[in-house]
PDB file of C-alpha atoms in Angstrom:
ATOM      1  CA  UNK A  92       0.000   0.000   0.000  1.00  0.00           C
ATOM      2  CA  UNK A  93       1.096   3.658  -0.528  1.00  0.00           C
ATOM      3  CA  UNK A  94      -0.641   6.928   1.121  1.00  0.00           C
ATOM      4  CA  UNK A  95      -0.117  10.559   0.509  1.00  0.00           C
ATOM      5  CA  UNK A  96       1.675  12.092   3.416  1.00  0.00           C
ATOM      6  CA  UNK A  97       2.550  15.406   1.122  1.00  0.00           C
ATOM      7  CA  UNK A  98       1.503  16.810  -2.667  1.00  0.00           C
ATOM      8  CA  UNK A  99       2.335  20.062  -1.902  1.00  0.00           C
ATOM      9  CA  UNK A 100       3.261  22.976  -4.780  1.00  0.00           C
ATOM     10  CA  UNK A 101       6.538  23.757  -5.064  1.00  0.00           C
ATOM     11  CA  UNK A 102       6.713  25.856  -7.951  1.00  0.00           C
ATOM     12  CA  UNK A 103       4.298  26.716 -10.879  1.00  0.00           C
ATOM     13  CA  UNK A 104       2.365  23.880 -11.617  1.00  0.00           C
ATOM     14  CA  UNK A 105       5.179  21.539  -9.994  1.00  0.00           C
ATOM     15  CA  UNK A 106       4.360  19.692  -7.306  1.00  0.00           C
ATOM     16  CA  UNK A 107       6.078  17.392  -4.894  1.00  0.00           C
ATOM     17  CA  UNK A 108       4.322  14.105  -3.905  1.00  0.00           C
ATOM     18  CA  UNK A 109       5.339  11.925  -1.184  1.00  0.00           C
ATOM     19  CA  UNK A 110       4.311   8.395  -0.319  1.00  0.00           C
ATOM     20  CA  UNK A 111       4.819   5.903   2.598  1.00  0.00           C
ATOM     21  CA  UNK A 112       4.692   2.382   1.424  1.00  0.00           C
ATOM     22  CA  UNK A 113       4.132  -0.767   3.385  1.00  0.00           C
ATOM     23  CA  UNK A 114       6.395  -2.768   1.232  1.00  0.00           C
ATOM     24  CA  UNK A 115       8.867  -3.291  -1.680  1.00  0.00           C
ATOM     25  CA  UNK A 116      10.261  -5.712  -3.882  1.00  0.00           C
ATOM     26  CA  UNK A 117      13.444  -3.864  -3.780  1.00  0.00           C
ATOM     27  CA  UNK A 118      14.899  -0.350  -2.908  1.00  0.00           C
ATOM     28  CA  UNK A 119      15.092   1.619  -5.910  1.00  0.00           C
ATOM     29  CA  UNK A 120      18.463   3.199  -7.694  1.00  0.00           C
ATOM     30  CA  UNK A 121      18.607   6.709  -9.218  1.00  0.00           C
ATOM     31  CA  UNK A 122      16.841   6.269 -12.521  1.00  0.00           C
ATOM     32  CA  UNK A 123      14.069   4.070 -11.844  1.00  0.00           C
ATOM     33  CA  UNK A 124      10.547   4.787 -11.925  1.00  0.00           C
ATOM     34  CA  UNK A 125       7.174   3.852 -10.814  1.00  0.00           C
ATOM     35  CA  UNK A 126       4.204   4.081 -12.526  1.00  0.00           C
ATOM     36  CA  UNK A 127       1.042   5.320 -11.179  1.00  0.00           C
ATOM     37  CA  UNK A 128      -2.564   4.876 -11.066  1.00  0.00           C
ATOM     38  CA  UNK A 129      -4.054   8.479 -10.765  1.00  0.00           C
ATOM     39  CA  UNK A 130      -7.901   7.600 -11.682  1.00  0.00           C
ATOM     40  CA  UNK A 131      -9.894   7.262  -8.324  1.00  0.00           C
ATOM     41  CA  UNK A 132     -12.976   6.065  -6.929  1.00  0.00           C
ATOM     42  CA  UNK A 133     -13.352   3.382  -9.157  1.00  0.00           C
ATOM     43  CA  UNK A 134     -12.899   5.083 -12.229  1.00  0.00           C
ATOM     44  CA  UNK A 135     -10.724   4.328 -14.928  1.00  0.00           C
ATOM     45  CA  UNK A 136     -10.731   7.456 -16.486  1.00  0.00           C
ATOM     46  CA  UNK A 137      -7.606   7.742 -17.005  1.00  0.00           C
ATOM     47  CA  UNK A 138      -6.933   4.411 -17.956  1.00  0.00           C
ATOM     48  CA  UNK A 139      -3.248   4.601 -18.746  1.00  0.00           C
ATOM     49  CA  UNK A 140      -1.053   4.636 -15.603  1.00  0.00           C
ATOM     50  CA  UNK A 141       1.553   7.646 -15.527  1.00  0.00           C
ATOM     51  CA  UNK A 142       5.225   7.227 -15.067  1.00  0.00           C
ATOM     52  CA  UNK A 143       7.228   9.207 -12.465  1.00  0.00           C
ATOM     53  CA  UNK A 144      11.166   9.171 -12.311  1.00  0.00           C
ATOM     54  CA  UNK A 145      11.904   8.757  -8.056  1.00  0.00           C
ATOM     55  CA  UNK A 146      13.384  11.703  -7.123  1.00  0.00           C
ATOM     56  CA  UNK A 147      14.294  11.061  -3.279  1.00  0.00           C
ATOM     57  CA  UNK A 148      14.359   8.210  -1.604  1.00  0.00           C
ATOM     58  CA  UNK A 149      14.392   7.030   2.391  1.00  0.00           C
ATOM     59  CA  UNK A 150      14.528   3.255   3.002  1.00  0.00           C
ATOM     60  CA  UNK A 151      14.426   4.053   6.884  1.00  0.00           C
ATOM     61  CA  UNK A 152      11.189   6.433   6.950  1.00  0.00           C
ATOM     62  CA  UNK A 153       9.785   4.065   3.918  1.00  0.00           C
ATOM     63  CA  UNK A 154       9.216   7.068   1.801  1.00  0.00           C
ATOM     64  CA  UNK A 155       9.436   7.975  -1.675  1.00  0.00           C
ATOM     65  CA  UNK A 156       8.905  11.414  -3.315  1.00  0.00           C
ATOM     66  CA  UNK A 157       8.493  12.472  -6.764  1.00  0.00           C
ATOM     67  CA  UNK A 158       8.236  15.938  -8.056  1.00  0.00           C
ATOM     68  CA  UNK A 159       6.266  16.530 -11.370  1.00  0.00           C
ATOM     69  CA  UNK A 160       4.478  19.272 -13.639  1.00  0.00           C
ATOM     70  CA  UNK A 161       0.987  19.568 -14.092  1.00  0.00           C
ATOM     71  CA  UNK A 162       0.522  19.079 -17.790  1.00  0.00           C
ATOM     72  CA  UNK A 163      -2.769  16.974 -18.115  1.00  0.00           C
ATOM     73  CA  UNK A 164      -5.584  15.299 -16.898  1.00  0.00           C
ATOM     74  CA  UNK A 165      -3.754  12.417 -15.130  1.00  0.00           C
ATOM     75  CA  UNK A 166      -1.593  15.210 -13.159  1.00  0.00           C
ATOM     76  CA  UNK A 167      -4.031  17.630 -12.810  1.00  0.00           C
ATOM     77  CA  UNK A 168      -5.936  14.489 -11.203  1.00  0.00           C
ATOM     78  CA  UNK A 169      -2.882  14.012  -8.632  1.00  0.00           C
ATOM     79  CA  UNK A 170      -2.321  17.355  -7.656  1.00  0.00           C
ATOM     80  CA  UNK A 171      -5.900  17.469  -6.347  1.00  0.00           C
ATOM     81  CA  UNK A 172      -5.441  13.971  -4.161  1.00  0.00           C
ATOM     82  CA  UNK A 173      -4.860  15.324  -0.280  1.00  0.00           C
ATOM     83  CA  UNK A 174      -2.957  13.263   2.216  1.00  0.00           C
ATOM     84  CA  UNK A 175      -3.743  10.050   3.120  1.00  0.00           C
ATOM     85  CA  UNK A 176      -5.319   8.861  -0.444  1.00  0.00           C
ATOM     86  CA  UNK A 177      -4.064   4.775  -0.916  1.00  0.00           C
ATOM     87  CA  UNK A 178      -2.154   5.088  -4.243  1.00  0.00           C
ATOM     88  CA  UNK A 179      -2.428   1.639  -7.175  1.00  0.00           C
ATOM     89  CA  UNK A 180       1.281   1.807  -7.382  1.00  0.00           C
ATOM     90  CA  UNK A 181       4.483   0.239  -9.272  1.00  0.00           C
ATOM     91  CA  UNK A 182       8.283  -0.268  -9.337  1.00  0.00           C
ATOM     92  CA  UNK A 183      10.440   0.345  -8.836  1.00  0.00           C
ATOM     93  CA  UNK A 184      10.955   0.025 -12.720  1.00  0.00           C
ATOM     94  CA  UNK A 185      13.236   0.172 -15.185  1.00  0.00           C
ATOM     95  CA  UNK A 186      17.316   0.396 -16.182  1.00  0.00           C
ATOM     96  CA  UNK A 187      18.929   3.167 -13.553  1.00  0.00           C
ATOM     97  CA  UNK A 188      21.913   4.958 -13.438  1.00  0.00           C
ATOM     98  CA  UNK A 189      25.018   3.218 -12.889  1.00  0.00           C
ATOM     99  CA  UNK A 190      27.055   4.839  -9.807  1.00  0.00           C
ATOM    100  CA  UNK A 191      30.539   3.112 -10.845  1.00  0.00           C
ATOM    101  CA  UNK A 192      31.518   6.513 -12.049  1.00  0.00           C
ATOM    102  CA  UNK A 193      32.005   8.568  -8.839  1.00  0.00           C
ATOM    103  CA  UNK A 194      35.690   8.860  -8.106  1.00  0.00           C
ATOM    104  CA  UNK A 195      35.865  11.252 -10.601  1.00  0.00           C
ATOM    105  CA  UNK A 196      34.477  14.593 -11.610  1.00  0.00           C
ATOM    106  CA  UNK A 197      30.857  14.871 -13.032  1.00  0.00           C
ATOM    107  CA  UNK A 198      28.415  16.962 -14.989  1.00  0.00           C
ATOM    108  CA  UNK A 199      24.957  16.733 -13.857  1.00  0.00           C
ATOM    109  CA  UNK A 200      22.680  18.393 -16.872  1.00  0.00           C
ATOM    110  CA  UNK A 201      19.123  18.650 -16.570  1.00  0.00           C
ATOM    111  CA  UNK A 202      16.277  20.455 -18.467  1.00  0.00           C
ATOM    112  CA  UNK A 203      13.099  20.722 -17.615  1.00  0.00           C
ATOM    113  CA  UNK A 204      11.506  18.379 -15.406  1.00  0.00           C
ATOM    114  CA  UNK A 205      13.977  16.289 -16.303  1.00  0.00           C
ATOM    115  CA  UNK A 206      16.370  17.839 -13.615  1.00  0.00           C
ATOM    116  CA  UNK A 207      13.593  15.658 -11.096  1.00  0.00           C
ATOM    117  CA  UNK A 208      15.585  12.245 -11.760  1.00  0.00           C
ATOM    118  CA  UNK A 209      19.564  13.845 -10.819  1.00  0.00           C
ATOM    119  CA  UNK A 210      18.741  14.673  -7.380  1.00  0.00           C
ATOM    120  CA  UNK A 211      18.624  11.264  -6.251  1.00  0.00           C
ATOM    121  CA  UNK A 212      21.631  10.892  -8.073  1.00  0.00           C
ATOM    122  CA  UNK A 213      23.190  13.818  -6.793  1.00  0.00           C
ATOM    123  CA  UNK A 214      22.628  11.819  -3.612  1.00  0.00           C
ATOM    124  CA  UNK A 215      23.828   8.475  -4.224  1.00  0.00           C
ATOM    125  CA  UNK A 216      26.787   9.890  -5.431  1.00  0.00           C
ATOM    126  CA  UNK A 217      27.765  12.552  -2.810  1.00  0.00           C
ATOM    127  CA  UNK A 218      31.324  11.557  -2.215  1.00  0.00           C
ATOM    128  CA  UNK A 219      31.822  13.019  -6.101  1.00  0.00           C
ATOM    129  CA  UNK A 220      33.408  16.215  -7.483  1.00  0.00           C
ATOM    130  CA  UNK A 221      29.723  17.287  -9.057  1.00  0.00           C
ATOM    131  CA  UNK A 222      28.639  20.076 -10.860  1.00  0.00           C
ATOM    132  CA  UNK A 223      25.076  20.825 -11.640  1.00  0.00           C
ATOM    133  CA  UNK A 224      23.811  22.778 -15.123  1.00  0.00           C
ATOM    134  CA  UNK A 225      19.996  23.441 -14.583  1.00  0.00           C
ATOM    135  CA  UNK A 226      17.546  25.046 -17.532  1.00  0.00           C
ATOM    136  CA  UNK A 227      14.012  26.333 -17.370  1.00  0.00           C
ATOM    137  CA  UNK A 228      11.495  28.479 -18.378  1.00  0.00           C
ATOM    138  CA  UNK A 229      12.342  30.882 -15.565  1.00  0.00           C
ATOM    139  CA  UNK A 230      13.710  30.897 -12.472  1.00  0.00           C
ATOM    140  CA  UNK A 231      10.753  30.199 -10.202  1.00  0.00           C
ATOM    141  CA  UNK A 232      10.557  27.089 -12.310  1.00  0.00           C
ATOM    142  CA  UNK A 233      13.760  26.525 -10.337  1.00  0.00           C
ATOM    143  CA  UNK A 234      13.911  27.700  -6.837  1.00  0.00           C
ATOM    144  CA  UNK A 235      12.678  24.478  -5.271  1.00  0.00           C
ATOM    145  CA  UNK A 236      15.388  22.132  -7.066  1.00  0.00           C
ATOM    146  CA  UNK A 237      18.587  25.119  -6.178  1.00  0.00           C
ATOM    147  CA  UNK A 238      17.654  24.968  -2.682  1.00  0.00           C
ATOM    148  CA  UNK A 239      17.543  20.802  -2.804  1.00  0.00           C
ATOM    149  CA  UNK A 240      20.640  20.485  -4.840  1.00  0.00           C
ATOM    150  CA  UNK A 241      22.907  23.082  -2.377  1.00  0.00           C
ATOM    151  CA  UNK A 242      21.283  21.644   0.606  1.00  0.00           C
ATOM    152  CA  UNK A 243      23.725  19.024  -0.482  1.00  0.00           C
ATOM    153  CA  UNK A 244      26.742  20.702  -1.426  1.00  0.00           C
ATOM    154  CA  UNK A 245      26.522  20.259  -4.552  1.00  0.00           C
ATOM    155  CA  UNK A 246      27.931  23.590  -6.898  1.00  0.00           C
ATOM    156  CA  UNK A 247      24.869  24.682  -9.084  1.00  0.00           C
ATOM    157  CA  UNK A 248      24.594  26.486 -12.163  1.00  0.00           C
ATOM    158  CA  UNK A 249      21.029  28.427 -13.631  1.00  0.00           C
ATOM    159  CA  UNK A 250      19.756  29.679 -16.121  1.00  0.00           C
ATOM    160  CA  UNK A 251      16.232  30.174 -17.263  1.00  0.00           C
ATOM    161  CA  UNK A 252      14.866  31.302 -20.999  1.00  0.00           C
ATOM    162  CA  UNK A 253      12.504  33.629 -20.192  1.00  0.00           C
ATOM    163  CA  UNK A 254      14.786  35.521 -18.085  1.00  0.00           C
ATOM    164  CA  UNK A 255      18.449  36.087 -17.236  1.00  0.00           C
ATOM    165  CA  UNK A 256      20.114  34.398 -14.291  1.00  0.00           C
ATOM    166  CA  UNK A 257      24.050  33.220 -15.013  1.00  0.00           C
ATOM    167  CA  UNK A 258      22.947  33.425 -18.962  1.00  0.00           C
ATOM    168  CA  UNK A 259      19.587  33.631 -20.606  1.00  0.00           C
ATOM    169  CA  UNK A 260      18.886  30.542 -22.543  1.00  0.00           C
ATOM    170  CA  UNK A 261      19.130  26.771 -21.961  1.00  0.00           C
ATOM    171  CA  UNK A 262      20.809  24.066 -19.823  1.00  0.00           C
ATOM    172  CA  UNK A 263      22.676  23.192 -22.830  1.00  0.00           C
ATOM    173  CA  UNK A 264      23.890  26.409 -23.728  1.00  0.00           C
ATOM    174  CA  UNK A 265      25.045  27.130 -19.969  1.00  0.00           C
ATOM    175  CA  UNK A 266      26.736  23.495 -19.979  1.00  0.00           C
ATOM    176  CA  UNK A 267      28.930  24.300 -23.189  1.00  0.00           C
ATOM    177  CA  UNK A 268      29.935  27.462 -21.445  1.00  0.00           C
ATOM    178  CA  UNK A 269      31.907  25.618 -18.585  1.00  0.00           C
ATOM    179  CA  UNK A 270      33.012  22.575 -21.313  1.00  0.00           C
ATOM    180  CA  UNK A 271      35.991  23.436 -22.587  1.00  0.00           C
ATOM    181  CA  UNK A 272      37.607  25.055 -18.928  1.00  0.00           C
ATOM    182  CA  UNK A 273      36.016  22.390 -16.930  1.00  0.00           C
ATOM    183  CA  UNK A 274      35.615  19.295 -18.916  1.00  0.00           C
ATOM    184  CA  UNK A 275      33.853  16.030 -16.818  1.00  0.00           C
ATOM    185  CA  UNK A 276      34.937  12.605 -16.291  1.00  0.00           C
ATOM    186  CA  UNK A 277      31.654  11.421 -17.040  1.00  0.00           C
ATOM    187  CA  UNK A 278      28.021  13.404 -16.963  1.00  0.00           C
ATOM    188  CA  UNK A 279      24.336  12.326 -16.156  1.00  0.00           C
ATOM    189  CA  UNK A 280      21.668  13.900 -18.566  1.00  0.00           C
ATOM    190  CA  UNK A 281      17.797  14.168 -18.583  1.00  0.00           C
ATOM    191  CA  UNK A 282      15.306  16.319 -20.100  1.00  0.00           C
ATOM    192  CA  UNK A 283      13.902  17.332 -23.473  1.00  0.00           C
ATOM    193  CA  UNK A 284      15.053  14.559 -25.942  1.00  0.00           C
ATOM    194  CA  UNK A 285      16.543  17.060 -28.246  1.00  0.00           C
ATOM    195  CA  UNK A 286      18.964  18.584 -25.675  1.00  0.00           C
ATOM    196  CA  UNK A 287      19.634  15.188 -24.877  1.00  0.00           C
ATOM    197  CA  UNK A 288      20.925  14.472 -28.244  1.00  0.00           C
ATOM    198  CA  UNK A 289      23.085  17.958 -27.882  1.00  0.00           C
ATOM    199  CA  UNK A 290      24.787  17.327 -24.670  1.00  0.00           C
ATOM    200  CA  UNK A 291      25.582  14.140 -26.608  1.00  0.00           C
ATOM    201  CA  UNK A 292      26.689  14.878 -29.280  1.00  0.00           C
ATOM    202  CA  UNK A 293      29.213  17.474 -27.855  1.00  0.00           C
ATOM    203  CA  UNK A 294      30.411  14.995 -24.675  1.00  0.00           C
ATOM    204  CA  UNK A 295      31.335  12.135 -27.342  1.00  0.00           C
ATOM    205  CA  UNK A 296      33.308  14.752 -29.406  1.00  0.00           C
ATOM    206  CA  UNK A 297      34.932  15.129 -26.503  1.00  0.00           C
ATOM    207  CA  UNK A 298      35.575  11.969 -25.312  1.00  0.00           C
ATOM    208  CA  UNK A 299      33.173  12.425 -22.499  1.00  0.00           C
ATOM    209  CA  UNK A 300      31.642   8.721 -21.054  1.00  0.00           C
ATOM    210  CA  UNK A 301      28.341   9.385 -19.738  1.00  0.00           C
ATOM    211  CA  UNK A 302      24.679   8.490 -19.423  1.00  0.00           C
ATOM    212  CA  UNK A 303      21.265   9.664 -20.255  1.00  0.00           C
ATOM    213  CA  UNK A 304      17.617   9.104 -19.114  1.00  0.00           C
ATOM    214  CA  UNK A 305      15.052   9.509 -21.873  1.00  0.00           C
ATOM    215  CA  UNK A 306      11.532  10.740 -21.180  1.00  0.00           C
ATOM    216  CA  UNK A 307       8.840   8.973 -23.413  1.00  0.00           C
ATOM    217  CA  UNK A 308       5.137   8.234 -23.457  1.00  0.00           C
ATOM    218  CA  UNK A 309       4.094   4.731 -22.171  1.00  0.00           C
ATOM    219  CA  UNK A 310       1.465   2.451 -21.572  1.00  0.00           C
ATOM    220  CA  UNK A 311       2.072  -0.577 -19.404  1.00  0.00           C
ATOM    221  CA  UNK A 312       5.427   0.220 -18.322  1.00  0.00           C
ATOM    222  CA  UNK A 313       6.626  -3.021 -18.202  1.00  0.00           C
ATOM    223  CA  UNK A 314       7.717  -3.594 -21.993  1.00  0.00           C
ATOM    224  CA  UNK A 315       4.754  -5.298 -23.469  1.00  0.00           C
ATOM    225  CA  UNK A 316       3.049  -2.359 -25.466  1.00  0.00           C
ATOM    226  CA  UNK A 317       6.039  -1.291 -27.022  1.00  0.00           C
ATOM    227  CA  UNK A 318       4.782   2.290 -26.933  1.00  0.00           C
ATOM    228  CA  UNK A 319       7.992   3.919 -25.732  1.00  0.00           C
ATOM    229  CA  UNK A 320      10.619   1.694 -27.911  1.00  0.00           C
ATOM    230  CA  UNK A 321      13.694   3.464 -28.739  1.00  0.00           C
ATOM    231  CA  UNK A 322      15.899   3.088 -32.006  1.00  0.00           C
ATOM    232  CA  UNK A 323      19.044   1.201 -31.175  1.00  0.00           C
ATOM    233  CA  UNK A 324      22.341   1.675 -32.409  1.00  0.00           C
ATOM    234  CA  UNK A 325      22.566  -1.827 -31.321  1.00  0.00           C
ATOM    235  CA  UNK A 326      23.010  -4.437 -34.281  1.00  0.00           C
ATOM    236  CA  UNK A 327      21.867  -6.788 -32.031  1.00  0.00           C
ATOM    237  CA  UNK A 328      18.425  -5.191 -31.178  1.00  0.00           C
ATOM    238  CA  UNK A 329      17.003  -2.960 -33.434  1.00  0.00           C
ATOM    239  CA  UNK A 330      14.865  -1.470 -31.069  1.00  0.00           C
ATOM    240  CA  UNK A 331      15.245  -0.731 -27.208  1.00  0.00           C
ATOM    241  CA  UNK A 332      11.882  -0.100 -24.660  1.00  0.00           C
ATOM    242  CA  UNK A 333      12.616   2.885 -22.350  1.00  0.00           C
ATOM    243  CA  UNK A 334      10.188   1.143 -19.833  1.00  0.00           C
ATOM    244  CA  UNK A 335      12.686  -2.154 -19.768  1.00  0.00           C
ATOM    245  CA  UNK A 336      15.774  -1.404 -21.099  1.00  0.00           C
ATOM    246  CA  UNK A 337      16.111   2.055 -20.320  1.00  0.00           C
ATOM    247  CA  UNK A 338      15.006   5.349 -19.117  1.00  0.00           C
ATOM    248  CA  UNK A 339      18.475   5.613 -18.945  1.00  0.00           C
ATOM    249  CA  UNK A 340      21.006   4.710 -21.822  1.00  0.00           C
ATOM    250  CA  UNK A 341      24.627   5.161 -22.270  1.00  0.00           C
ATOM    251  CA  UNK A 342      25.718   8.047 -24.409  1.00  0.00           C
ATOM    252  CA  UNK A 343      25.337   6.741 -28.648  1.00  0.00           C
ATOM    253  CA  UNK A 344      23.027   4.271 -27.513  1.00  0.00           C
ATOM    254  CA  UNK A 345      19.811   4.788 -28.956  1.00  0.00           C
ATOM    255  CA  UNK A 346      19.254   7.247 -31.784  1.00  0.00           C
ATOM    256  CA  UNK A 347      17.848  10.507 -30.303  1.00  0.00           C
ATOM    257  CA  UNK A 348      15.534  12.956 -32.180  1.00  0.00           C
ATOM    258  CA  UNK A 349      17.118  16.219 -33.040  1.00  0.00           C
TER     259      UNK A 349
END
């Protein structure tokens, strides 16, 4: 079982939902995902479960949070539930991030609501020399994650594209303006699937190792539907589901739309 004990607004239209659970089949990485049922009362309108990248996690207090945007019915749905609503849940699901790559210095790069996913990461890998390039529309969009992401030391870069913080424009663009005097061991992406395919494109130029989480539509979440399958660049397997095989991918992976 999982209750609401928060789904609270932390920014426009982005809220942060936290569950207790009684149980799990196992404690989730940075990456995963769980997919939930946001029609009530017996209602299956909306049918289609909705997927949610963890974004903390405390095995001690079993609790899990999730921050997400208001975008549709399914999340407009969720944002109205009030604490102590039993939750149809899944997961943890999913291909996370691997943590073998923390003894030396990362990029963290996130766009969007895709910055949701690299907090847990930021987390897990604490005892790394990280640096964090965050893009959105503006900087209320971002308040909530800066205070999360220095509240663990970690050294954050902004910028927003409807206004000017360190630059006006995108994660991306802020990224490339540190990549050249401060180039990573190995970076962590998520967000909008064409910035994705940006960040890289420019990290394998560079010789950059590094991983990405993609953010698709899907159905069951569990690789039957095939709704989210990725191109591969795999001879092996044409295709790759982001529900199974992914969210996340290496860098050259899959093939990315630009």
């Amino acid at each position: 079982m999982f209750k609401i004990i928060a789904n609270r607004e932390v920014g426009p239209g982005i809220f942060q939902l936290v569950l207790n659970y009684d149980q799990l089949p196992q404690n989730p990485e940075p990456g995963h995902f769980f997919n939930i049922k946001v029609s009530q009362d017996g209602s299956e309108d909306p049918l289609l479960r909705r997927p949610f990248s963890i974004f903390d996690f405390d095995a001690a207090e079993k609790k899990i949070e999730f921050v997400y945007r208001v975008i549709g019915k399914g999340t407009k749905i969720l944002s109205n539930l009030e604490n102590g609503t039993e939750l149809d849940v899944l997961g943890p699901l999913g291909t996370p991030f691997s943590l073998n790559k923390s003894g030396g210095s990362i990029h963290l790069i996130g766009g969007g609501m895709g910055i949701a996913p690299l907090y847990y990461l930021a987390k897990k890998l604490k005892s790394s020399r990280q640096t964090l390039y965050l893009g959105a529309a503006n900087k209320a969009e971002l308040e909530f994650f800066e205070e999360k992401f220095k509240g663990l030391g970690v050294e954050c870069h902004l910028a927003a594209m409807e206004e000017k913080l360190e630059i006006r424009g995108s994660a991306l663009v802020l990224w490339l303006n540190y990549l050249e005097k401060n180039t990573p061991d190995y970076i962590y992406t998520c967000g909008p699937e064409k910035m994705l395919a940006a960040v890289e494109k420019e990290a394998l130029k560079h010789n950059i190792g590094g991983e990405l989480s993609v953010e698709k539509r899907m159905g069951c979440g569990i690789g039957v539907c095939l709704s989210c399958s990725c191109e591969s660049r795999d001879q092996d397997q044409k295709n790759k589901r982001a529900c199974v095989e992914g969210p996340v991918f290496g860098l050259g992976e899959v093939i990315l739309s630009v």
